Every structure is written in structure tokens, then in C-alpha cells.
Short mmCIF file of C-alpha atoms in Angstrom, two decimals:
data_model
loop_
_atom_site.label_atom_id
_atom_site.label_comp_id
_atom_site.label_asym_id
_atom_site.label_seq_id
_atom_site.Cartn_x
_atom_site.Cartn_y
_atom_site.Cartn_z
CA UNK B 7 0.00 0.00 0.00
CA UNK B 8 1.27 3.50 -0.55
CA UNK B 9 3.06 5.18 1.78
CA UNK B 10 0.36 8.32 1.61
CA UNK B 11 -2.71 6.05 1.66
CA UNK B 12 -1.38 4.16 4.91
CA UNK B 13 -0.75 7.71 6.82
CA UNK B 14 -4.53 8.59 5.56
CA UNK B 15 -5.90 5.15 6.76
CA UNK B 16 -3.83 5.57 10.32
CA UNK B 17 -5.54 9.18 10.78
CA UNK B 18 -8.92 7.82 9.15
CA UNK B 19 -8.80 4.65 12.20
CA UNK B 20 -8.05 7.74 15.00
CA UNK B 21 -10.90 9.66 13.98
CA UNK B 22 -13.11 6.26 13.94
CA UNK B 23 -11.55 5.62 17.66
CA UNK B 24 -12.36 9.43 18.87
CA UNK B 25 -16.00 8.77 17.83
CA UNK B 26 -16.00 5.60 20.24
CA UNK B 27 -14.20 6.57 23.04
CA UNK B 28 -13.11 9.91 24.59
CA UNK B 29 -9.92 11.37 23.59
CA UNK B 30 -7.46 12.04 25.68
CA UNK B 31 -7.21 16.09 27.60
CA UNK B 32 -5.24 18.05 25.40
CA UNK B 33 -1.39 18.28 25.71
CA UNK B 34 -1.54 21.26 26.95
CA UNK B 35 -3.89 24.78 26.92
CA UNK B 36 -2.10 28.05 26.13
CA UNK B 37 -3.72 31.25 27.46
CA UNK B 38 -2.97 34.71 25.64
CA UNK B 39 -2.72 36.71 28.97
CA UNK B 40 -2.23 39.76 26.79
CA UNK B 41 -2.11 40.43 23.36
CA UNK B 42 0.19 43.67 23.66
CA UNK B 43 3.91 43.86 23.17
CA UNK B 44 6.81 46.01 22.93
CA UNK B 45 8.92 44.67 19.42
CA UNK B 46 7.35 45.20 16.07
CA UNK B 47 9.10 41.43 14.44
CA UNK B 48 9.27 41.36 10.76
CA UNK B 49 7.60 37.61 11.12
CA UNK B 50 4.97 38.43 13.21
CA UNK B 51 1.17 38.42 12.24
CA UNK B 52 0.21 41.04 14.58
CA UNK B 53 -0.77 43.91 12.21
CA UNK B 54 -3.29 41.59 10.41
CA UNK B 55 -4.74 41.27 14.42
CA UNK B 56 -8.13 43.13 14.55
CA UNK B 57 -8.51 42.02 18.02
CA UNK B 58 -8.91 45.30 20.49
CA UNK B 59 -5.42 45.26 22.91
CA UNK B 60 -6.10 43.56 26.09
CA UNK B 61 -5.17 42.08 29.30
CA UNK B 62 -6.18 39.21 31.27
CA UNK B 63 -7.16 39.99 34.65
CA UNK B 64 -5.94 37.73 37.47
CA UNK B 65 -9.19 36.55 38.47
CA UNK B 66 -10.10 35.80 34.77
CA UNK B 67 -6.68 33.71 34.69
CA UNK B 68 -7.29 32.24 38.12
CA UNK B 69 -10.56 30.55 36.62
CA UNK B 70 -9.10 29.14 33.71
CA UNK B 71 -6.22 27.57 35.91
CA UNK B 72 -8.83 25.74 37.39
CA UNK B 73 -10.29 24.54 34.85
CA UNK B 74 -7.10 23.45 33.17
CA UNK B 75 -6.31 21.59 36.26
CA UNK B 76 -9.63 20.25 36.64
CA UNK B 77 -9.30 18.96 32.99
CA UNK B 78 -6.28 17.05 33.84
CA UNK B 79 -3.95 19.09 31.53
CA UNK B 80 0.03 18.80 32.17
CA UNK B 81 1.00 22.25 30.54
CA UNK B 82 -0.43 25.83 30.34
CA UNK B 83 1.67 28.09 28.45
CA UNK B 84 1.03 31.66 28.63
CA UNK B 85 2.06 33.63 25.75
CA UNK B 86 0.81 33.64 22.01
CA UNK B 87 0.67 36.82 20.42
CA UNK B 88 1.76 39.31 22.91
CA UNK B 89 5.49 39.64 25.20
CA UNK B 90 3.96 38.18 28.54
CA UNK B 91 6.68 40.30 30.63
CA UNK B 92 4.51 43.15 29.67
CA UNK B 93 1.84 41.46 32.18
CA UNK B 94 1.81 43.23 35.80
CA UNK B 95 0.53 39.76 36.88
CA UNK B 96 2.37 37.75 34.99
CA UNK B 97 4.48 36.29 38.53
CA UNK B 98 1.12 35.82 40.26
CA UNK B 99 0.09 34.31 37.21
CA UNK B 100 3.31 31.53 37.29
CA UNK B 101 2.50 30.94 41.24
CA UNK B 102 -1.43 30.38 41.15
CA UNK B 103 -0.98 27.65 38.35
CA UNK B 104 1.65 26.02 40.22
CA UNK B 105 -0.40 26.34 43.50
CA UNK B 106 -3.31 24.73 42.30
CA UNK B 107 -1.02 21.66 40.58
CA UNK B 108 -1.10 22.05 37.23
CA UNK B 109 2.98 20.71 36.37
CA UNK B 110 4.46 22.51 33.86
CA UNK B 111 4.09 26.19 33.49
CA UNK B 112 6.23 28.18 30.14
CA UNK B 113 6.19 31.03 28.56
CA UNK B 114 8.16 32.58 25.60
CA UNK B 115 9.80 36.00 25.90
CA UNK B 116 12.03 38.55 23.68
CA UNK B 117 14.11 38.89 27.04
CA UNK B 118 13.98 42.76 26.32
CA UNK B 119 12.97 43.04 29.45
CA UNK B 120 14.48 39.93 31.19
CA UNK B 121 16.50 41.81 33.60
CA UNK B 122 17.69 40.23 36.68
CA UNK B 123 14.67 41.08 39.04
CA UNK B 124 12.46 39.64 36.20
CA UNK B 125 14.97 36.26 35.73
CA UNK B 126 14.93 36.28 40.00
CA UNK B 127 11.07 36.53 40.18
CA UNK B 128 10.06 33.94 37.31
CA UNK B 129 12.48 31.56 38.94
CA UNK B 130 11.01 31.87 42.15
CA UNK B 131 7.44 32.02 41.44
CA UNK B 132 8.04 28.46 39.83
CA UNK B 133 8.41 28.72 35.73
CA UNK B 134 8.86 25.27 34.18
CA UNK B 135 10.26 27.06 31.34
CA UNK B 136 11.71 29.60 29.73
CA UNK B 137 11.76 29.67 25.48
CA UNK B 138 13.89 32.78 24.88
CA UNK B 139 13.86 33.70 21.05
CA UNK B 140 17.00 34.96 19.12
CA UNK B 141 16.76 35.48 15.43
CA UNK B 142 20.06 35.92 14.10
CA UNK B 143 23.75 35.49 15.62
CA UNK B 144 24.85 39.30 15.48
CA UNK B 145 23.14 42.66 16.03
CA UNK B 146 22.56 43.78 11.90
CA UNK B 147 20.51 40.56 11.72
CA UNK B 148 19.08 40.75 15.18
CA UNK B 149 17.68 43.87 15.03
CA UNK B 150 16.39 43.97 11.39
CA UNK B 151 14.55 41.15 12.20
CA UNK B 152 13.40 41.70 15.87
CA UNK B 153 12.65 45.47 15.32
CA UNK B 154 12.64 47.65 18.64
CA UNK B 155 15.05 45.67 20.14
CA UNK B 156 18.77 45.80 20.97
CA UNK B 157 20.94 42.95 20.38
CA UNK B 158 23.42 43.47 23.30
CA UNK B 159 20.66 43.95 25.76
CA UNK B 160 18.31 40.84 24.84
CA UNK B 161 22.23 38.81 24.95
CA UNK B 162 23.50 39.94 28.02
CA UNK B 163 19.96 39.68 29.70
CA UNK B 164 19.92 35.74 28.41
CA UNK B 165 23.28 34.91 29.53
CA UNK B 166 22.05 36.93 32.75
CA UNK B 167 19.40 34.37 33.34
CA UNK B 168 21.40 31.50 33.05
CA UNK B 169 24.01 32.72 35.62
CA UNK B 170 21.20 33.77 37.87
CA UNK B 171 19.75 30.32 37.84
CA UNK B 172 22.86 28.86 38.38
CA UNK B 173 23.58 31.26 41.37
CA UNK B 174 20.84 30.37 43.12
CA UNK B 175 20.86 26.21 42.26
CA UNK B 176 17.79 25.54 41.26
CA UNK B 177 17.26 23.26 37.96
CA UNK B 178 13.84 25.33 36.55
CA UNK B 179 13.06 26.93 34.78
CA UNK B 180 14.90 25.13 31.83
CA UNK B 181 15.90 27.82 29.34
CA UNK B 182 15.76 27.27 26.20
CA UNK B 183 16.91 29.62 23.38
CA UNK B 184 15.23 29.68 20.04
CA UNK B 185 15.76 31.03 16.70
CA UNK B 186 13.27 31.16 13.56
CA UNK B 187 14.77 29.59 10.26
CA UNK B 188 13.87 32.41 7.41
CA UNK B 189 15.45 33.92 4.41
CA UNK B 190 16.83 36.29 7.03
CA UNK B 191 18.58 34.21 9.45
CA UNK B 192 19.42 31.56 7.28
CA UNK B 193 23.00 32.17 6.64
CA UNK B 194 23.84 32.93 10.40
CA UNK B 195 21.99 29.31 11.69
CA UNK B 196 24.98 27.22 12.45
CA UNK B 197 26.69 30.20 13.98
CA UNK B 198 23.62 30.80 16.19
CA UNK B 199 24.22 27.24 17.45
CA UNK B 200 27.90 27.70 17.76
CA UNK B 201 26.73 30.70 19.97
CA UNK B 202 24.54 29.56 22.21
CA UNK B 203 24.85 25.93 22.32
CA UNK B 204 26.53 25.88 25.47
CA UNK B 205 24.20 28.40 27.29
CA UNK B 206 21.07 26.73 26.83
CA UNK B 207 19.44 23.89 28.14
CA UNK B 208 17.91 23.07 24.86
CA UNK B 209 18.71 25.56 21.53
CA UNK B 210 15.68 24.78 18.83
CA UNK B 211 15.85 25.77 15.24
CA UNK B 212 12.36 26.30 13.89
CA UNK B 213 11.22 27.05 10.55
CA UNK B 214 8.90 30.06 9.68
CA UNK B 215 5.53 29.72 9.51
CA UNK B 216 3.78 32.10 6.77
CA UNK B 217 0.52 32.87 7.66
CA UNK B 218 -2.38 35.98 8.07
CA UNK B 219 -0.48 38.46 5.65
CA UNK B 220 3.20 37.70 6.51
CA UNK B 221 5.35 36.71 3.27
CA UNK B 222 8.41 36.34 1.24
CA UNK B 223 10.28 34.88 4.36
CA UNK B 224 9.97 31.15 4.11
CA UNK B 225 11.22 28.78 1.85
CA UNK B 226 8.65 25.69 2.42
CA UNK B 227 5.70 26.57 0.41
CA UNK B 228 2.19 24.93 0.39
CA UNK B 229 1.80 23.57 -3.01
CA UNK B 230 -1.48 22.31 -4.93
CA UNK B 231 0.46 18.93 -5.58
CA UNK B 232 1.41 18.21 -1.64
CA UNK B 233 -0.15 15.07 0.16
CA UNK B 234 -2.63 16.19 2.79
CA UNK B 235 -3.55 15.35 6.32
CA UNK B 236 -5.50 16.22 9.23
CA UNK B 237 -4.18 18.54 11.17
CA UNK B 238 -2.84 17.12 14.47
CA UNK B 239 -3.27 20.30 16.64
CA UNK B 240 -7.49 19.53 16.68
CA UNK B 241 -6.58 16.59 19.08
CA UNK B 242 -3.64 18.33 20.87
CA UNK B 243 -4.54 21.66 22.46
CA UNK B 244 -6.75 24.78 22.84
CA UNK B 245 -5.99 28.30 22.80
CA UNK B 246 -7.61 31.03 24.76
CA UNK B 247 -7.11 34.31 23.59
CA UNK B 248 -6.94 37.73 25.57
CA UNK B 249 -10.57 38.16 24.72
CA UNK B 250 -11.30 34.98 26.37
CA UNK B 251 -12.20 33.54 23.35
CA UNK B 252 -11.77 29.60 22.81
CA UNK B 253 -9.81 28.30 19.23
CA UNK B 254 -8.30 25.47 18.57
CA UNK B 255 -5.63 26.74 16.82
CA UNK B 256 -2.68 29.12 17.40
CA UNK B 257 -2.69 30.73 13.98
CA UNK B 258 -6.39 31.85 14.78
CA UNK B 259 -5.20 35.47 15.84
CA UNK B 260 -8.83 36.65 15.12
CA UNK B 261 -10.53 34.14 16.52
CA UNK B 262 -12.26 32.96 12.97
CA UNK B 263 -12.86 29.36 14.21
CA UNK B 264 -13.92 30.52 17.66
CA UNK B 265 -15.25 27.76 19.55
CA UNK B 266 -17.09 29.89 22.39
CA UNK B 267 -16.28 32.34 25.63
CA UNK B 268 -13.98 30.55 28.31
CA UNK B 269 -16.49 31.43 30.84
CA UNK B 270 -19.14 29.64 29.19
CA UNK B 271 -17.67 26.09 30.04
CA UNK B 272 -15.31 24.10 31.96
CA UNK B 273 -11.62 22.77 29.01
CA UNK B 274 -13.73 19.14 28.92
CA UNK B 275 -16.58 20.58 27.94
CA UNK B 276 -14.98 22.73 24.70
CA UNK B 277 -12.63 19.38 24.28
CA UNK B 278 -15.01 16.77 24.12
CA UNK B 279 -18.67 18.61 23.56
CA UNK B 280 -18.18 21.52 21.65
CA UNK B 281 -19.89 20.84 18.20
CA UNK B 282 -18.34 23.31 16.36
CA UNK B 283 -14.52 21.25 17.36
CA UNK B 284 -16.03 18.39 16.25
CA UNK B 285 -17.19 19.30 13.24
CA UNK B 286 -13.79 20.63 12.36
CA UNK B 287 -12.41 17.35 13.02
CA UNK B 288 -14.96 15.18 10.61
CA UNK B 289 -13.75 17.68 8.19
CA UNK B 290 -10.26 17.22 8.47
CA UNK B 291 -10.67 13.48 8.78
CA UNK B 292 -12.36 13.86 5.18
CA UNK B 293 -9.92 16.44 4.24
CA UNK B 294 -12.50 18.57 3.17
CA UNK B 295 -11.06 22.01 3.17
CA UNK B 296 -12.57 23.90 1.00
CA UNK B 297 -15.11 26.02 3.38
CA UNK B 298 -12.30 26.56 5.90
CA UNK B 299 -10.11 29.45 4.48
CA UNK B 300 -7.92 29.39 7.56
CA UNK B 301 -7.15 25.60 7.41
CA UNK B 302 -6.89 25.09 4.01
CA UNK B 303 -4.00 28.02 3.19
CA UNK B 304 -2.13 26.43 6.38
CA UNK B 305 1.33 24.33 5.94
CA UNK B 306 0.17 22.27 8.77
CA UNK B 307 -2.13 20.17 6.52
CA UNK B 308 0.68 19.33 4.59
CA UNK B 309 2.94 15.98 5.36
CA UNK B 310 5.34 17.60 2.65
CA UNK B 311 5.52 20.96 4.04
CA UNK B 312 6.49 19.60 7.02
CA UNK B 313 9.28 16.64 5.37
CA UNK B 314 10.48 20.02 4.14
CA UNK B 315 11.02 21.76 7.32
CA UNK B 316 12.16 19.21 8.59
CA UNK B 317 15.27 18.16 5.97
CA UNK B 318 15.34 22.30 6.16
CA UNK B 319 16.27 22.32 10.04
CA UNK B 320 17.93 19.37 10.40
CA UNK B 321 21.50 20.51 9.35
CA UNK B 322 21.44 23.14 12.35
CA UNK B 323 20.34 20.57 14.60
CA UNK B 324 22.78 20.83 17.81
CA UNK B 325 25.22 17.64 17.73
CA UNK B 326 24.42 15.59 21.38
CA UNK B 327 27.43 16.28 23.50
CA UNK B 328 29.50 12.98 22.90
CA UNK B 329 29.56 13.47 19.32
CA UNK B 330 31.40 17.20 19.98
#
């Protein structure tokens, strides 16, 4: 059998099994606690965002904890498209989750403002972990990509984190440094790795996604011709946005396939109940895009846009230590 028709039959049989028994709680939840931020990034979708600029208020974060707890979920990040250090609450935030039990709590930063109170407090209130993202391996680069930021600052305030951690002995949160694999930054990957290989506790190489109005930076196009699949995030997590608005997707930064208001149900009840989720999943099973603009212009549907990425990231993998 081909190779395409037995990944089709394999996602066909896990829909079939979904409809039979519950699926398991998501991987994880992430919560936009605020859609603001202070870096205008050349890969970022924000100006297609019509979204009004907002913050999550503790209280409104302290009941989705909860429920993410309640739901049995391992992992709440809280970030999408805004710079959570921007959030007054943000430590309170990091403590309540870990109060109430939910085990790993992450965010991503810019690290602009990642000074050492900031690295001290996240540390202390309990972070699981830290993705810190770097594009480029000198300021020119940096800071044509990352625009509003300065190169020196968001490097020194890195290594500062790792020192401060190390000062004060404590394994979490793990840091991990990240850089986005685009037209830009391509030339400068394996020199990014060189870099900060032996900072981090994990360096990742990740190659840009294109999507809402952002172009011309990629290199692993969707094409007419490319094999198809469901896409895998409908059965992995749920995004909340600053709004409070339910999607199950993180490219949703309108909330186009909004599933509902937070408020109006408990995570089990949008995972398992919510029509409007499981519709989208029948039609992904069928691979029926075509009424689903967002979906259907989307790499993730592709299994060759993502062989691409992958052979396209691979060769800036970090080598494991014994093979140095």
C-alpha cells in the first residue's frame, strides 16, 4: 500500500476511535494573557490582528487555571501573540498555576525586558520554562529582524538568566533559546548554534511559519500537488485568547474558528462537547477544506511541508554532546 494512503488510513482509524471513546485532555492549553507587546518582528502576524489590545485579569486567569487543572492538563503556556513580561501579573500568574497543581508552566519571551529582578522573580514564582527567542547570531541581523530591540541587551539579559539560575541552584526553569529559520537568518543558523549551544538547556531551530499576511520569508511553500492530512493540533490543544475567546488553533489570531467564551464552560466541555470542534475534526478526517479558508492556506495540513522543514532544520540541529 502507498506510503500516503497508509498515513490517511492511520488518521482515518483515529478519527473512527475518537467517535468511540473519549480522547485524551489536550497536551496542553495556552492562554494569551495579553495580546500587547513592545517589538514590532518582521515575522509576526500582529498587524493583520483586529482584536482590540487587552489584558487578562488575574481573576479571569485564576478561573481558567482551574479549569485546566480540573481537565487534567500537564502544561499551560502563557504567551501567544503578545510579550507576557509586559503582564503586571504575569508572577502571580506563574505561582497560582503552580499552586493549584497544574505541572508545567512556560512562557516565551524577547528577554527585552528579562533583567535580573524579572529572571529572579520567574524563577522563584516556579516557571517550568523559559523559550527565549534569538533570530540571528549578530546585532545587523538581530535587530532587522526583531525590530525595537537591541541585540546586546536581549544577549546579556539571556546569559544573565542563566548565571542567575545557576547562582541560586535551582534546575527550573529550563531555558531554552530559540531562533526562527527564514530567508533572514538563514546564513547565520549554524553560527547561532555555535553561539549559544553551550548556554542553553535546549537551543531549537524552527522554521517560519507564513501565515495571516506575513510573506516572502519562508522557503517551504504549500503547493497544490502536496499530500494532505488532518491537522494534528485539533486533538492536541486549545488556545484562549486575551478576549477569552476559545480556538483550537494558534494561527487563529482573530478568533475565525472561535469555539465559544472561556467562561461559558469548563476545558472538557470545549474538548469533548463543543460541536463546532467536532465538526472541524470530521472535516479534516475527510480532508475537506474547502469552506475553511484558515485551514486550508495552512502548511500544517501538509505531510510535505512539514518533510520540508524538517530536511530544512535538520542541518542546524545541535550535535548531542558525545559526538562534539
Amino acid at each position: 500500500m502507498p506510503k500516503g494512503l497508509v498515513i490517511r488510513f492511520r488518521e482515518r482509524l483515529r478519527a473512527w476511535r475518537h467517535r468511540v471513546r473519549p480522547i485524551p485532555p489536550p497536551d496542553w492549553v495556552q492562554v494569551e494573557i495579553n495580546n500587547t507587546c513592545n517589538l514590532n518582528c518582521i515575522m509576526c502576524p500582529r498587524e493583520a490582528m483586529t482584536r482590540p489590545l487587552r489584558h487578562i485579569t488575574l481573576e479571569e486567569f485564576q478561573e481558567i487555571a482551574q479549569k485546566v487543572a480540573a481537565a487534567g492538563v500537564s502544561r499551560i503556556r502563557l504567551f501567544l501573540l503578545g510579550e507576557p513580561l509586559l503582564h503586571r501579573d504575569l508572577i502571580p500568574m506563574i505561582r497560582y498555576a503552580k499552586q493549584i497543581g497544574i505541572p508545567s508552566v512556560e512562557i516565551n519571551t524577547n528577554a527585552v525586558l528579562l533583567d535580573e529582578a524579572a529572571s529572579r522573580e520567574l524563577i522563584a514564582a516556579g516557571l517550568d520554562e523559559l523559550v527565549i527567542s534569538i533570530d540571528g547570531a549578530d546585532a545587523e541581523t538581530f535587530e532587522a529582524v526583531r525590530r525595537g530591540a537591541d541585540y546586546e541587551q536581549v544577549a546579556g539579559n539571556t546569559r544573565g538568566f542563566f548565571q542567575i539560575r545557576d547562582q541560586m541552584q535551582v534546575p527550573k526553569p529550563r531555558g531554552v533559546i530559540q531562533s526562527i529559520l527564514m530567508e533572514p537568518t538563514r546564513d547565520q543558523m549554524r553560527q547561532f548554534v555555535d553561539l549559544w549551544q553551550p548556554v542553553a538547556d535546549e537551543l531549537r531551530v524552527q522554521a517560519i511559519r507564513e501565515y495571516q499576511g506575513v510573506e516572502g520569508l519562508s522557503f517551504t511553500e504549500l503547493s497544490a500537488d502536496d499530500e494532505l492530512r488532518p491537522c494534528p493540533a485539533l486533538w492536541s490543544y486549545l488556545v484562549i485568547l486575551s478576549d477569552l475567546t476559545v480556538t483550537p488553533c494558534c494561527t487563529d489570531i482573530n478568533g475565525d474558528l472561535a469555539l465559544g467564551k472561556i467562561t461559558a464552560g469548563d476545558i472538557t466541555d470545549f474538548w469533548w462537547h463543543n460541536d463546532r470542534l467536532n465538526e472541524l475534526r470530521h472535516q479534516h478526517c475527510r480532508l475537506d477544506f474547502a469552506e475553511l479558508p484558515l485551514c486550508r492556506s495552512c502548511e500544517f495540513i501538509s505531510l510535505d511541508v512539514m518533510r520540508r522543514k524538517a530536511n530544512a532544520t535538520s542541518q542546524y540541529q545541535p550535535q548531542p554532546a558525545e559526538d562534539l
